[in-house]
Coordinates of C-alpha atoms in Angstrom, one line a residue:
M1 CA -4.1 -52.5 -48.6
R2 CA -6.4 -54.8 -50.3
A3 CA -9.4 -56.1 -47.9
G4 CA -8.5 -59.3 -48.5
A5 CA -5.4 -59.1 -47.2
T6 CA -6.8 -58.9 -43.9
G7 CA -8.7 -62.0 -44.3
L8 CA -12.4 -60.4 -44.2
S9 CA -14.6 -59.6 -47.3
P10 CA -15.9 -56.0 -48.3
V11 CA -19.0 -57.2 -46.3
K12 CA -17.5 -58.5 -43.2
S13 CA -15.2 -55.3 -42.8
N14 CA -17.8 -53.3 -43.3
K15 CA -19.8 -55.3 -40.4
A16 CA -16.8 -55.1 -38.4
I17 CA -16.9 -51.3 -38.4
G18 CA -20.6 -51.1 -37.4
I19 CA -20.0 -53.3 -34.8
I20 CA -17.2 -50.7 -33.4
L21 CA -19.5 -47.5 -33.9
G22 CA -22.3 -49.4 -32.2
A23 CA -20.5 -50.7 -29.1
A24 CA -19.0 -47.3 -28.8
V25 CA -22.2 -45.4 -28.7
G26 CA -23.7 -48.3 -26.8
V27 CA -21.0 -47.6 -23.9
G28 CA -21.7 -44.0 -24.2
G29 CA -25.5 -44.2 -23.1
C30 CA -25.4 -46.4 -20.4
A31 CA -22.1 -44.4 -18.9
P32 CA -23.8 -41.9 -16.9
S33 CA -25.5 -44.6 -14.5
V34 CA -22.2 -46.9 -14.7
Y35 CA -19.8 -43.9 -14.0
H36 CA -22.5 -42.4 -11.1
D37 CA -22.5 -46.3 -9.1
W38 CA -18.4 -47.0 -9.9
A39 CA -17.7 -43.6 -7.9
D40 CA -19.4 -44.3 -5.1
S41 CA -18.4 -47.0 -5.1
Q42 CA -14.4 -46.3 -5.1
V43 CA -15.3 -43.6 -2.7
Q44 CA -17.3 -45.6 -0.3
D45 CA -14.5 -47.7 -0.4
I46 CA -11.7 -45.3 0.4
L47 CA -13.8 -43.4 3.0
K48 CA -14.3 -46.4 5.1
D49 CA -10.6 -47.4 5.3
R50 CA -9.3 -43.6 5.9
K51 CA -12.8 -43.2 8.2
K52 CA -11.8 -46.3 10.3
Q53 CA -8.1 -45.5 11.1
T54 CA -8.8 -41.6 11.5
L55 CA -11.9 -42.0 13.9
G56 CA -11.9 -45.2 14.8
Y57 CA -15.9 -45.3 13.7
E58 CA -16.9 -45.0 10.4
P59 CA -19.8 -42.1 10.4
E60 CA -21.9 -41.7 7.5
V61 CA -20.8 -39.9 4.5
K62 CA -22.7 -39.9 1.8
A63 CA -24.0 -37.3 -1.4
K64 CA -27.4 -37.9 -2.4
T65 CA -28.3 -37.0 -6.0
T66 CA -30.4 -37.4 -8.1
V67 CA -30.4 -37.5 -12.1
P68 CA -32.0 -35.0 -13.5
D69 CA -33.8 -34.2 -16.3
E70 CA -32.5 -32.6 -19.3
P71 CA -31.9 -28.7 -19.1
S72 CA -34.8 -26.5 -20.4
R73 CA -33.9 -23.9 -23.4
A74 CA -34.0 -21.3 -20.4
A75 CA -30.6 -22.9 -19.3
Y76 CA -28.8 -21.9 -22.9
E77 CA -30.1 -18.1 -22.8
K78 CA -28.0 -16.0 -23.0
I79 CA -29.1 -13.2 -21.3
P80 CA -31.5 -14.9 -18.4
T81 CA -35.2 -13.2 -17.5
T82 CA -34.7 -10.4 -14.9
P83 CA -37.9 -9.5 -13.6
I84 CA -38.9 -5.8 -13.1
P85 CA -40.2 -3.8 -10.4
P86 CA -42.5 -1.8 -11.8
L87 CA -43.0 2.2 -11.3
A88 CA -43.9 3.0 -7.7
V89 CA -43.9 6.3 -5.5
S90 CA -40.5 7.6 -5.0
P91 CA -39.5 6.8 -0.9
L92 CA -37.8 9.8 -0.5
E93 CA -38.7 13.5 -2.0
P94 CA -37.2 16.6 -1.1
S95 CA -39.5 19.2 0.3
R96 CA -37.2 22.3 -0.6
V97 CA -37.5 23.1 3.2
T98 CA -33.9 23.4 5.5
I99 CA -34.4 22.4 8.8
P100 CA -32.8 24.9 11.2
Y101 CA -30.6 24.0 13.6
G102 CA -31.9 24.2 17.6
E103 CA -33.6 22.4 20.1
L104 CA -36.2 19.7 19.1
G105 CA -39.4 20.6 21.3
P106 CA -41.4 24.0 22.5
E107 CA -39.0 26.8 22.7
L108 CA -37.6 27.0 25.9
P109 CA -37.6 30.7 27.8
K110 CA -34.3 32.6 27.0
E111 CA -34.6 35.8 30.2
G112 CA -33.1 35.2 33.4
V113 CA -35.4 34.3 36.1
G114 CA -36.0 36.6 39.1
N115 CA -33.2 37.7 41.2
A116 CA -30.5 35.6 39.2
A117 CA -28.4 38.8 37.4
H118 CA -26.8 38.9 40.9
E119 CA -23.8 37.1 41.3
M120 CA -23.0 35.4 44.4
P121 CA -19.2 35.0 45.1
N122 CA -19.1 31.1 46.0
P123 CA -17.6 28.4 44.0
Y124 CA -20.4 27.9 41.9
D125 CA -20.4 31.6 40.4
Q126 CA -21.9 31.4 36.7
T127 CA -19.9 34.1 35.2
A128 CA -17.0 32.3 36.2
M129 CA -18.0 29.0 35.0
R130 CA -19.2 30.0 31.7
G131 CA -15.7 31.4 31.7
R132 CA -14.1 28.3 32.1
T133 CA -16.5 26.4 29.9
F134 CA -16.5 29.0 26.8
D135 CA -13.1 27.0 24.9
R136 CA -14.4 23.8 25.7
L137 CA -17.8 24.5 24.0
Q138 CA -16.1 25.5 20.8
L139 CA -17.2 23.1 18.6
G140 CA -20.8 21.2 17.8
P141 CA -23.3 21.6 15.0
P142 CA -21.7 24.1 12.3
T143 CA -23.3 27.1 11.7
P144 CA -25.2 27.4 8.6
G145 CA -23.0 28.8 5.5
G146 CA -20.0 28.9 7.4
M147 CA -18.3 25.1 6.3
G148 CA -16.8 24.8 2.8
T149 CA -18.7 21.9 1.4
Q150 CA -23.0 21.4 1.8
L151 CA -24.0 18.5 1.4
D152 CA -27.9 16.8 1.8
L153 CA -28.8 13.4 1.5
F154 CA -29.5 13.8 -2.0
R155 CA -26.0 15.5 -3.2
S156 CA -24.3 13.2 -0.3
I157 CA -25.1 10.4 -2.6
E158 CA -24.2 12.1 -5.8
Y159 CA -21.2 13.3 -4.5
A160 CA -20.9 9.6 -3.2
V161 CA -21.1 8.0 -6.8
Q162 CA -18.9 9.9 -8.4
H163 CA -16.1 9.5 -5.8
S164 CA -16.4 6.4 -3.5
R165 CA -13.7 3.7 -3.7
S166 CA -16.1 1.1 -2.8
Y167 CA -18.2 1.9 -6.3
E168 CA -15.5 2.0 -8.4
S169 CA -14.2 -1.4 -7.8
T170 CA -17.8 -2.5 -8.3
M171 CA -17.9 -1.0 -11.4
E172 CA -14.4 -2.4 -12.6
D173 CA -15.9 -5.9 -11.9
V174 CA -18.5 -5.7 -14.4
Y175 CA -16.1 -4.0 -16.4
L176 CA -13.7 -7.0 -16.5
Q177 CA -16.3 -9.6 -16.9
T178 CA -17.6 -7.7 -19.5
L179 CA -13.8 -8.4 -21.3
D180 CA -14.3 -12.1 -20.7
V181 CA -17.6 -12.0 -22.9
T182 CA -15.1 -10.0 -25.9
L183 CA -13.0 -13.0 -25.3
Q184 CA -15.8 -15.7 -25.9
R185 CA -17.3 -14.0 -28.4
H186 CA -14.1 -13.5 -31.0
L187 CA -13.5 -17.1 -30.3
F188 CA -16.2 -18.0 -32.2
E189 CA -15.2 -14.9 -34.8
P190 CA -12.9 -15.9 -37.9
T191 CA -9.3 -15.7 -36.5
P192 CA -6.7 -14.9 -39.1
F193 CA -3.0 -15.6 -38.8
V194 CA -0.1 -14.9 -40.5
T195 CA 3.5 -16.6 -39.7
Q196 CA 6.7 -16.0 -41.5
A197 CA 10.0 -18.3 -41.0
F198 CA 14.0 -17.9 -42.6
N199 CA 15.6 -20.8 -42.3
Y200 CA 19.0 -21.0 -43.2
T201 CA 20.6 -25.1 -44.1
G202 CA 24.2 -25.8 -44.8
G203 CA 26.3 -28.7 -44.8
Q204 CA 30.1 -29.8 -45.1
R205 CA 32.3 -32.3 -47.0
D206 CA 29.1 -35.4 -47.7
V207 CA 26.8 -32.5 -48.8
A208 CA 28.9 -30.7 -50.8
F209 CA 29.0 -27.8 -48.9
R210 CA 26.0 -27.5 -50.1
S211 CA 23.9 -24.3 -48.3
A212 CA 20.5 -22.0 -49.0
L213 CA 18.2 -19.9 -47.2
T214 CA 15.0 -20.7 -47.4
A215 CA 11.5 -18.7 -46.1
V216 CA 8.3 -19.9 -45.4
T217 CA 4.7 -17.6 -45.2
T218 CA 2.2 -19.0 -44.5
A219 CA -1.6 -17.2 -43.7
G220 CA -5.0 -17.9 -43.1
V221 CA -8.1 -18.2 -41.1
K222 CA -9.4 -20.5 -38.4
Q223 CA -13.1 -20.8 -37.8
K224 CA -14.5 -21.8 -34.8
L225 CA -17.7 -23.7 -35.5
P226 CA -20.7 -23.2 -32.9
Y227 CA -21.6 -26.6 -32.4
G228 CA -18.8 -28.3 -32.2
G229 CA -15.3 -28.2 -34.3
E230 CA -13.0 -25.9 -36.2
I231 CA -12.3 -25.6 -40.4
Q232 CA -8.8 -23.9 -41.0
A233 CA -8.2 -22.6 -44.6
Q234 CA -4.1 -21.8 -45.0
A235 CA -2.1 -20.5 -47.5
L236 CA 1.3 -21.2 -47.6
T237 CA 4.4 -20.3 -49.8
T238 CA 8.2 -21.8 -49.5
T239 CA 11.2 -19.5 -50.9
V240 CA 14.6 -21.2 -51.9
Q241 CA 17.6 -19.0 -52.8
T242 CA 20.7 -20.5 -52.7
I243 CA 24.0 -19.6 -51.1
D244 CA 26.1 -22.6 -52.3
G245 CA 26.5 -25.6 -53.7
H246 CA 24.2 -26.7 -56.7
L247 CA 21.0 -26.2 -55.3
A248 CA 18.2 -24.9 -57.9
D249 CA 16.4 -21.7 -56.7
G250 CA 13.2 -22.6 -56.4
Q251 CA 9.9 -21.7 -55.1
S252 CA 6.2 -23.8 -54.0
A253 CA 2.6 -22.1 -53.2
G254 CA -0.5 -24.3 -52.3
V255 CA -3.5 -23.8 -50.2
A256 CA -5.1 -26.1 -47.7
L257 CA -8.6 -26.2 -45.8
T258 CA -9.1 -28.8 -43.1
G259 CA -11.4 -29.4 -40.5
S260 CA -12.8 -31.2 -37.8
I261 CA -16.0 -32.2 -36.4
P262 CA -17.6 -34.0 -33.2
L263 CA -19.9 -36.3 -34.0
L264 CA -20.7 -37.2 -29.7
R265 CA -18.6 -35.9 -27.7
G266 CA -17.6 -32.4 -27.6
A267 CA -21.0 -32.3 -30.3
G268 CA -23.7 -30.0 -29.9
M269 CA -24.4 -26.9 -27.4
V270 CA -21.8 -28.5 -25.1
N271 CA -19.2 -26.3 -27.3
L272 CA -21.2 -23.3 -26.3
E273 CA -20.8 -23.4 -22.9
S274 CA -18.0 -21.1 -22.3
L275 CA -19.4 -18.4 -24.6
I276 CA -22.8 -19.5 -22.6
S277 CA -21.3 -18.8 -19.4
S278 CA -19.7 -16.3 -19.8
E279 CA -22.8 -14.3 -21.0
R280 CA -24.7 -15.0 -18.1
Q281 CA -22.2 -14.5 -15.8
L282 CA -22.4 -10.8 -17.3
V283 CA -26.5 -10.8 -16.4
Y284 CA -25.3 -12.2 -12.6
E285 CA -22.7 -9.3 -12.4
I286 CA -24.9 -6.6 -13.1
R287 CA -27.6 -7.8 -10.7
T288 CA -24.7 -7.8 -8.0
F289 CA -24.2 -4.2 -9.5
E290 CA -27.3 -3.2 -9.1
T291 CA -27.8 -4.6 -5.7
F292 CA -24.4 -2.9 -4.5
R293 CA -25.8 0.5 -5.6
R294 CA -29.1 -0.3 -4.3
D295 CA -27.3 -0.7 -1.1
F296 CA -25.3 1.4 -1.7
A297 CA -27.9 4.1 -1.8
V298 CA -28.8 2.6 2.3
Q299 CA -25.9 2.6 3.0
I300 CA -25.1 6.4 2.6
A301 CA -29.3 7.4 3.6
T302 CA -28.5 5.3 7.0
Q303 CA -25.1 7.4 7.9
Y304 CA -26.8 10.9 6.7
F305 CA -29.4 10.0 8.9
N306 CA -27.6 9.0 11.6
L307 CA -25.4 12.2 11.9
I308 CA -28.4 14.3 11.8
S309 CA -30.1 12.3 14.8
Q310 CA -26.8 13.6 16.2
Q311 CA -26.6 16.9 15.1
Q312 CA -29.8 17.0 16.4
A313 CA -29.0 15.8 19.4
L314 CA -26.1 17.3 19.7
A315 CA -28.3 20.7 19.6
N316 CA -30.6 19.3 21.9
T317 CA -27.6 18.6 24.9
R318 CA -26.3 22.5 24.5
S319 CA -30.2 23.4 24.7
N320 CA -30.4 21.3 27.9
Y321 CA -26.6 22.9 29.2
A322 CA -28.5 26.4 28.2
G323 CA -31.2 25.4 30.7
L324 CA -29.4 23.5 33.7
A325 CA -27.4 26.9 33.3
R326 CA -30.4 29.0 33.9
L327 CA -31.6 26.4 36.4
T328 CA -28.0 26.8 38.8
L329 CA -28.8 30.6 38.5
Q330 CA -32.6 30.6 40.2
T331 CA -31.1 28.0 42.9
Q332 CA -28.4 30.5 43.5
A333 CA -31.5 33.7 43.8
N334 CA -33.8 31.6 46.0
Y335 CA -30.3 30.4 48.1
Q336 CA -29.5 33.9 48.5
A337 CA -33.5 35.0 49.2
G338 CA -33.4 32.0 51.8
R339 CA -36.2 29.9 50.0
Q340 CA -33.6 26.5 48.7
N341 CA -30.7 25.6 50.9
F342 CA -26.8 25.3 49.7
L343 CA -27.7 21.4 48.7
D344 CA -29.8 22.4 45.7
V345 CA -27.6 24.9 44.6
Q346 CA -24.7 22.3 44.5
R347 CA -27.4 19.4 42.7
S348 CA -28.1 21.9 40.3
A349 CA -24.5 23.0 39.5
Q350 CA -23.9 19.1 39.3
A351 CA -26.2 18.6 36.6
Q352 CA -25.1 21.7 34.7
L353 CA -21.0 20.2 34.6
Q354 CA -22.2 16.8 33.7
S355 CA -23.9 18.4 30.7
E356 CA -20.8 20.0 29.8
S357 CA -19.4 16.3 29.7
T358 CA -22.4 15.2 27.4
I359 CA -21.6 17.8 25.1
I360 CA -18.0 17.2 24.9
S361 CA -18.3 13.7 24.4
S362 CA -21.6 13.9 21.7
E363 CA -18.8 16.7 20.1
D364 CA -17.2 13.4 20.1
S365 CA -19.1 11.4 18.6
F366 CA -20.6 13.5 16.2
Q367 CA -17.0 14.2 14.3
S368 CA -15.8 10.4 14.3
A369 CA -18.7 9.6 12.7
L370 CA -18.0 12.7 10.2
D371 CA -15.1 11.0 9.7
Q372 CA -16.0 7.6 8.7
F373 CA -19.0 9.2 5.9
K374 CA -16.4 11.0 4.3
I375 CA -14.5 8.1 4.1
A376 CA -18.1 6.2 2.4
L377 CA -18.0 9.5 0.0
G378 CA -14.5 9.3 -1.0
M379 CA -14.1 12.9 0.3
P380 CA -10.8 13.6 1.8
I381 CA -10.4 13.6 5.4
D382 CA -9.3 17.1 6.1
T383 CA -12.4 18.6 3.5
E384 CA -14.9 21.2 6.0
L385 CA -18.0 19.5 5.5
E386 CA -21.4 20.6 6.5
I387 CA -24.3 18.0 6.5
V388 CA -27.6 20.0 5.9
P389 CA -30.9 18.2 6.9
V390 CA -33.4 18.8 4.8
E391 CA -37.2 18.0 5.2
L392 CA -38.3 14.8 3.5
D393 CA -41.6 13.7 2.1
L394 CA -41.7 10.1 3.2
N395 CA -43.9 7.9 1.4
V396 CA -44.2 5.0 3.8
P397 CA -45.5 1.6 2.1
V398 CA -48.3 -0.5 3.2
A399 CA -48.3 -4.2 3.0
E400 CA -49.1 -7.0 4.5
S401 CA -46.4 -9.8 5.2
T402 CA -48.0 -12.1 2.8
R403 CA -47.2 -9.4 -0.1
A404 CA -43.9 -8.3 1.1
I405 CA -42.9 -12.3 0.9
E406 CA -43.8 -12.4 -2.2
L407 CA -42.3 -9.3 -3.9
A408 CA -38.8 -10.7 -2.6
T409 CA -39.2 -13.5 -4.0
Q410 CA -40.1 -11.9 -7.3
Y411 CA -38.1 -9.0 -7.2
R412 CA -34.7 -9.9 -5.0
L413 CA -31.9 -10.2 -7.8
D414 CA -29.7 -12.2 -5.7
L415 CA -32.5 -15.1 -5.1
Q416 CA -33.0 -14.6 -9.3
T417 CA -29.4 -15.7 -9.5
L418 CA -29.8 -18.1 -7.4
R419 CA -32.6 -19.5 -9.3
D420 CA -30.6 -19.2 -12.5
Q421 CA -27.3 -21.0 -11.2
I422 CA -30.1 -24.0 -10.6
E423 CA -30.2 -24.2 -14.4
D424 CA -26.2 -23.4 -14.7
A425 CA -25.6 -27.0 -12.2
R426 CA -28.3 -28.5 -14.8
R427 CA -26.4 -27.8 -17.7
G428 CA -23.3 -28.6 -16.2
V429 CA -24.5 -32.1 -15.6
S430 CA -25.6 -32.7 -19.5
I431 CA -21.9 -31.4 -20.2
A432 CA -20.2 -33.9 -17.5
K433 CA -22.5 -36.4 -19.2
N434 CA -21.2 -35.8 -22.8
G435 CA -17.9 -35.5 -21.7
L436 CA -18.4 -39.3 -20.8
L437 CA -18.9 -40.4 -24.3
P438 CA -16.6 -41.5 -27.1
D439 CA -14.8 -39.5 -29.2
V440 CA -16.1 -39.8 -33.0
N441 CA -14.9 -37.0 -34.7
L442 CA -15.2 -36.8 -38.7
T443 CA -12.4 -35.2 -40.5
G444 CA -11.2 -33.7 -44.0
S445 CA -8.6 -31.3 -46.0
Y446 CA -8.4 -30.4 -49.3
N447 CA -4.6 -29.5 -50.4
A448 CA -3.7 -28.0 -54.2
G449 CA -1.3 -25.8 -55.3
N450 CA 1.5 -25.6 -58.1
R451 CA 3.5 -28.2 -59.5
P452 CA 7.4 -28.6 -59.3
I453 CA 8.0 -26.7 -62.3
D454 CA 5.5 -24.5 -62.5
P455 CA 5.4 -20.6 -61.5
L456 CA 4.7 -19.7 -57.7
F457 CA 1.4 -19.2 -58.2
G458 CA 0.7 -21.5 -61.2
Y459 CA -2.6 -23.1 -60.1
D460 CA -2.9 -26.9 -61.7
A461 CA -5.6 -29.3 -61.2
R462 CA -3.7 -32.2 -60.9
S463 CA -1.3 -31.4 -58.0
Q464 CA -5.6 -31.5 -55.7
V465 CA -5.0 -34.1 -52.6
Y466 CA -8.2 -34.9 -50.5
A467 CA -8.9 -36.8 -47.6
A468 CA -11.7 -38.1 -45.8
G469 CA -11.9 -39.6 -42.2
V470 CA -13.8 -41.2 -39.0
S471 CA -11.3 -41.5 -36.0
I472 CA -12.6 -42.7 -32.9
E473 CA -11.5 -43.4 -29.5
L474 CA -13.6 -45.5 -26.9
P475 CA -14.3 -44.5 -23.8
V476 CA -11.5 -46.9 -21.7
D477 CA -10.1 -44.0 -19.5
R478 CA -12.7 -41.5 -18.0
L479 CA -11.8 -41.5 -14.6
A480 CA -11.4 -38.0 -14.3
E481 CA -14.6 -37.3 -16.4
R482 CA -16.5 -39.7 -14.2
N483 CA -15.5 -37.5 -11.2
V484 CA -16.5 -34.3 -13.2
Y485 CA -19.9 -35.4 -13.7
R486 CA -20.5 -36.9 -9.7
T487 CA -18.9 -33.0 -8.9
S488 CA -21.5 -32.4 -11.3
L489 CA -24.3 -33.6 -9.5
I490 CA -23.7 -32.9 -6.2
T491 CA -23.0 -28.9 -7.4
L492 CA -26.7 -29.0 -8.5
Q493 CA -27.4 -30.6 -5.3
R494 CA -26.0 -27.7 -3.6
A495 CA -27.2 -25.0 -6.0
Q496 CA -30.9 -26.1 -5.0
R497 CA -30.6 -26.1 -1.0
N498 CA -29.0 -22.7 -1.9
Y499 CA -31.3 -21.4 -3.2
E500 CA -34.2 -22.8 -1.0
Q501 CA -31.7 -21.5 2.2
Q502 CA -31.2 -18.4 0.3
R503 CA -35.5 -17.8 -0.2
D504 CA -36.6 -18.5 3.3
T505 CA -33.9 -15.7 4.7
I506 CA -35.0 -13.5 2.7
A507 CA -38.6 -13.9 3.4
V508 CA -37.7 -13.7 6.8
A509 CA -36.0 -10.6 6.1
A510 CA -39.0 -9.2 4.0
R511 CA -41.2 -9.6 7.4
D512 CA -38.5 -7.9 9.4
A513 CA -38.5 -4.9 7.5
L514 CA -41.8 -4.3 7.4
R515 CA -42.0 -4.8 11.4
G516 CA -39.5 -2.6 11.9
I517 CA -41.2 0.3 10.1
A518 CA -44.1 -0.8 12.3
S519 CA -41.8 -0.3 15.0
A520 CA -40.1 3.1 14.0
Q521 CA -44.0 4.3 13.4
T522 CA -44.9 3.8 16.9
N523 CA -42.0 4.5 18.2
L524 CA -42.0 7.9 16.5
E525 CA -45.0 8.5 18.1
I526 CA -44.5 7.4 21.7
Q527 CA -41.0 9.8 21.7
R528 CA -43.0 13.0 20.3
M529 CA -45.6 12.3 23.3
G530 CA -42.9 11.9 25.7
I531 CA -41.5 15.6 24.5
E532 CA -44.7 16.9 25.2
M533 CA -45.5 15.2 28.9
A534 CA -40.9 16.5 29.8
Q535 CA -42.1 20.2 28.7
K536 CA -45.0 20.5 30.7
R537 CA -43.2 18.8 33.9
L538 CA -40.5 21.0 33.3
D539 CA -43.0 24.0 33.2
N540 CA -44.4 23.7 36.4
A541 CA -41.1 22.4 38.3
R542 CA -39.4 26.1 37.0
E543 CA -43.2 27.6 38.3
V544 CA -43.1 25.5 41.6
L545 CA -39.1 26.7 41.7
Q546 CA -39.9 30.3 40.7
A547 CA -42.5 30.7 43.2
G548 CA -40.4 29.2 46.0
I549 CA -42.8 27.0 47.3
T550 CA -41.8 25.0 50.2
I551 CA -42.6 21.5 51.7
N552 CA -41.6 21.7 55.6
G553 CA -39.6 24.7 55.3
V554 CA -37.7 22.8 53.0
G555 CA -37.5 24.2 49.1
S556 CA -38.0 20.8 47.0
S557 CA -38.2 21.5 43.6
T558 CA -34.2 21.5 42.3
L559 CA -34.4 18.1 41.9
D560 CA -37.4 17.7 39.9
A561 CA -36.4 20.5 37.4
V562 CA -32.9 18.7 37.0
D563 CA -34.8 15.5 36.5
A564 CA -37.2 17.3 34.1
Q565 CA -34.8 18.7 32.2
Q566 CA -33.1 15.1 31.3
D567 CA -36.2 13.6 30.7
L568 CA -37.1 16.5 28.0
L569 CA -33.3 16.1 26.3
T570 CA -33.7 12.0 26.4
A571 CA -37.0 12.6 24.7
Q572 CA -36.1 15.0 22.0
D573 CA -32.8 12.5 21.3
S574 CA -35.4 9.3 21.3
Y575 CA -37.1 11.4 18.7
A576 CA -34.3 12.5 16.6
Q577 CA -33.2 8.9 16.7
A578 CA -36.9 7.7 15.7
R579 CA -37.7 10.0 13.2
A580 CA -34.4 8.8 11.2
S581 CA -35.1 5.5 12.2
L582 CA -38.9 5.6 10.2
Q583 CA -36.7 7.0 7.3
I584 CA -34.1 3.9 7.4
S585 CA -36.6 1.2 8.1
V586 CA -38.8 2.4 4.6
L587 CA -35.3 2.8 2.4
N588 CA -34.5 -0.8 4.1
Y589 CA -37.7 -2.7 3.2
L590 CA -37.9 -1.5 0.0
R591 CA -34.4 -2.9 -0.7
E592 CA -35.5 -6.1 1.3
T593 CA -38.5 -6.5 -1.4
G594 CA -35.8 -5.7 -4.3
T595 CA -38.2 -2.7 -5.0
L596 CA -36.0 -0.2 -4.6
R597 CA -36.1 1.7 -7.7
V598 CA -32.6 3.5 -8.1
D599 CA -32.6 4.0 -11.9
P600 CA -32.7 7.6 -13.7
S601 CA -36.8 7.5 -13.7
A602 CA -37.4 6.8 -9.8
G603 CA -37.5 10.4 -8.7
A604 CA -34.7 12.1 -7.1
L605 CA -33.1 9.4 -5.4
G606 CA -32.8 7.5 -8.6
K607 CA -31.6 10.8 -10.5
A608 CA -28.7 11.3 -7.8
L609 CA -27.0 7.6 -8.6
D610 CA -26.9 8.4 -12.1
R611 CA -23.4 8.8 -12.5
G612 CA -23.5 8.8 -16.3
A613 CA -25.7 12.2 -16.0
L614 CA -24.6 13.9 -13.0
K615 CA -20.9 13.4 -14.9
L616 CA -21.9 15.4 -18.1
E617 CA -24.2 17.4 -16.1
N618 CA -21.5 18.8 -12.8
K619 CA -18.7 18.1 -15.4
V620 CA -17.4 16.2 -13.1
P621 CA -13.6 14.7 -13.8
I622 CA -13.8 11.1 -13.3
E623 CA -11.1 9.0 -14.0
Q624 CA -12.2 5.8 -16.3

């Protein structure tokens, strides 16, 4: 059509096109603030009506947001920076000394006292009592070397890394996220395609009963452009084979090159969003996995130390039972000699029975905790397991609360991820703003092939056809895009609040962890002194009891001896728990500050978590 046919001169036509393009760009340029206010107005109108009908009043509901600056270059980095804590002294190292089983504290006498060897015909006779309790006291700390599997702390971690179900699931999460990255990268690679179609066509009288078989083959390659658009090159061959009628056999071939490039909406870094997001999500997933490994090490260590504490407490309880049994024999001998009354015999015998009951309860608790530990390790429940206590060289960190907060803020991986997600949200706002722009696309195509009378691959330059143009779609309907833009602003505000709240939470946790170390150290020293005091009281009560000292003609040392024996047991158990608490507190502090290194170069703990090296070293079959 000629330009004059529309009533416009070529100059006026060019001006009209310029006005349209200018209007399109102008509408796109003012779109963010206009759409922001439009969304707020429409939402408030809807809420005003709904709140009035639903509640009878109109509580304020606002989503205050600010339009951020353009995202920085860091927002488009596929691998955001992760601060790595420097190498430090390993918190736990084995000292290669195995702790023997037995009571905690000074060694108690083993032989009977006074005339304890003489049996007395009464219901509290020790021979009869030992016979009744023998079967009930078969459980307890296992004899070293008598079980099928022996695990210390580091061997427990090694076993758990290779068999734990939760560890396997977390590794699968990383694998699945990596799969998505491979797909997103593949989308920006040349993608070949081949299609083959066979068609039969036929007809009746009106087409002279003509029929033919047509084969069409298309082969080509597509390339998604990094900053928007796509180009495609393809070759097409068509073969017609006559079956009936007066059709002539024929062949044709051609090549085509087409392309489309956006100039506004969908152009630039926006087009790389799926790839950038996928790459960054993989980094976040790796950080999550590393955080899980640190938590996993602390979890296994915590259960291990608690088991050791329970195991030691059980040994203390059995030692306490033996001491009470000797006390009962002593009171029986003193009663026979007339130095104590029968009430003292009953009191000591009752304490002995209570100690027996404590042993049984402790046995049950220990076995339940052991079964839970097997589940955490991924070990079959029916496996015979011995927990081997090993003396550890403990490196207790010394730091001020301010320094602990600085370390946590710098090295906590989850906080770093939240910090990076703020950049993700800023990038999301930029992408949503781009979605409000008009569609302006530059298109082009080129086709060439053979002429009808030429051979199949007889290329003829006269058959070339090419075209280029610009397509424009004004942003007449952008309601969905407006909502996306408004949502992106709220998402940014939430990301900032989440980061601030997690930062404060982590600071509190770091301070608590540091206080936990100091508390555990103090408590450990208190319990150590408690053992010494209880032992001195017990020794004094035994001396008084053995000497048969009476007050007003009545023996008064049995109750003191029973109380001292129980206090010694309590102090021994508290000491074992305090020692476990200190070791756990150190690991917890390192975890809360993000400085717990679990890489292979970080000492025994890191080596125990090195699943790949362990697999090769131990040749443990691990299903992939």
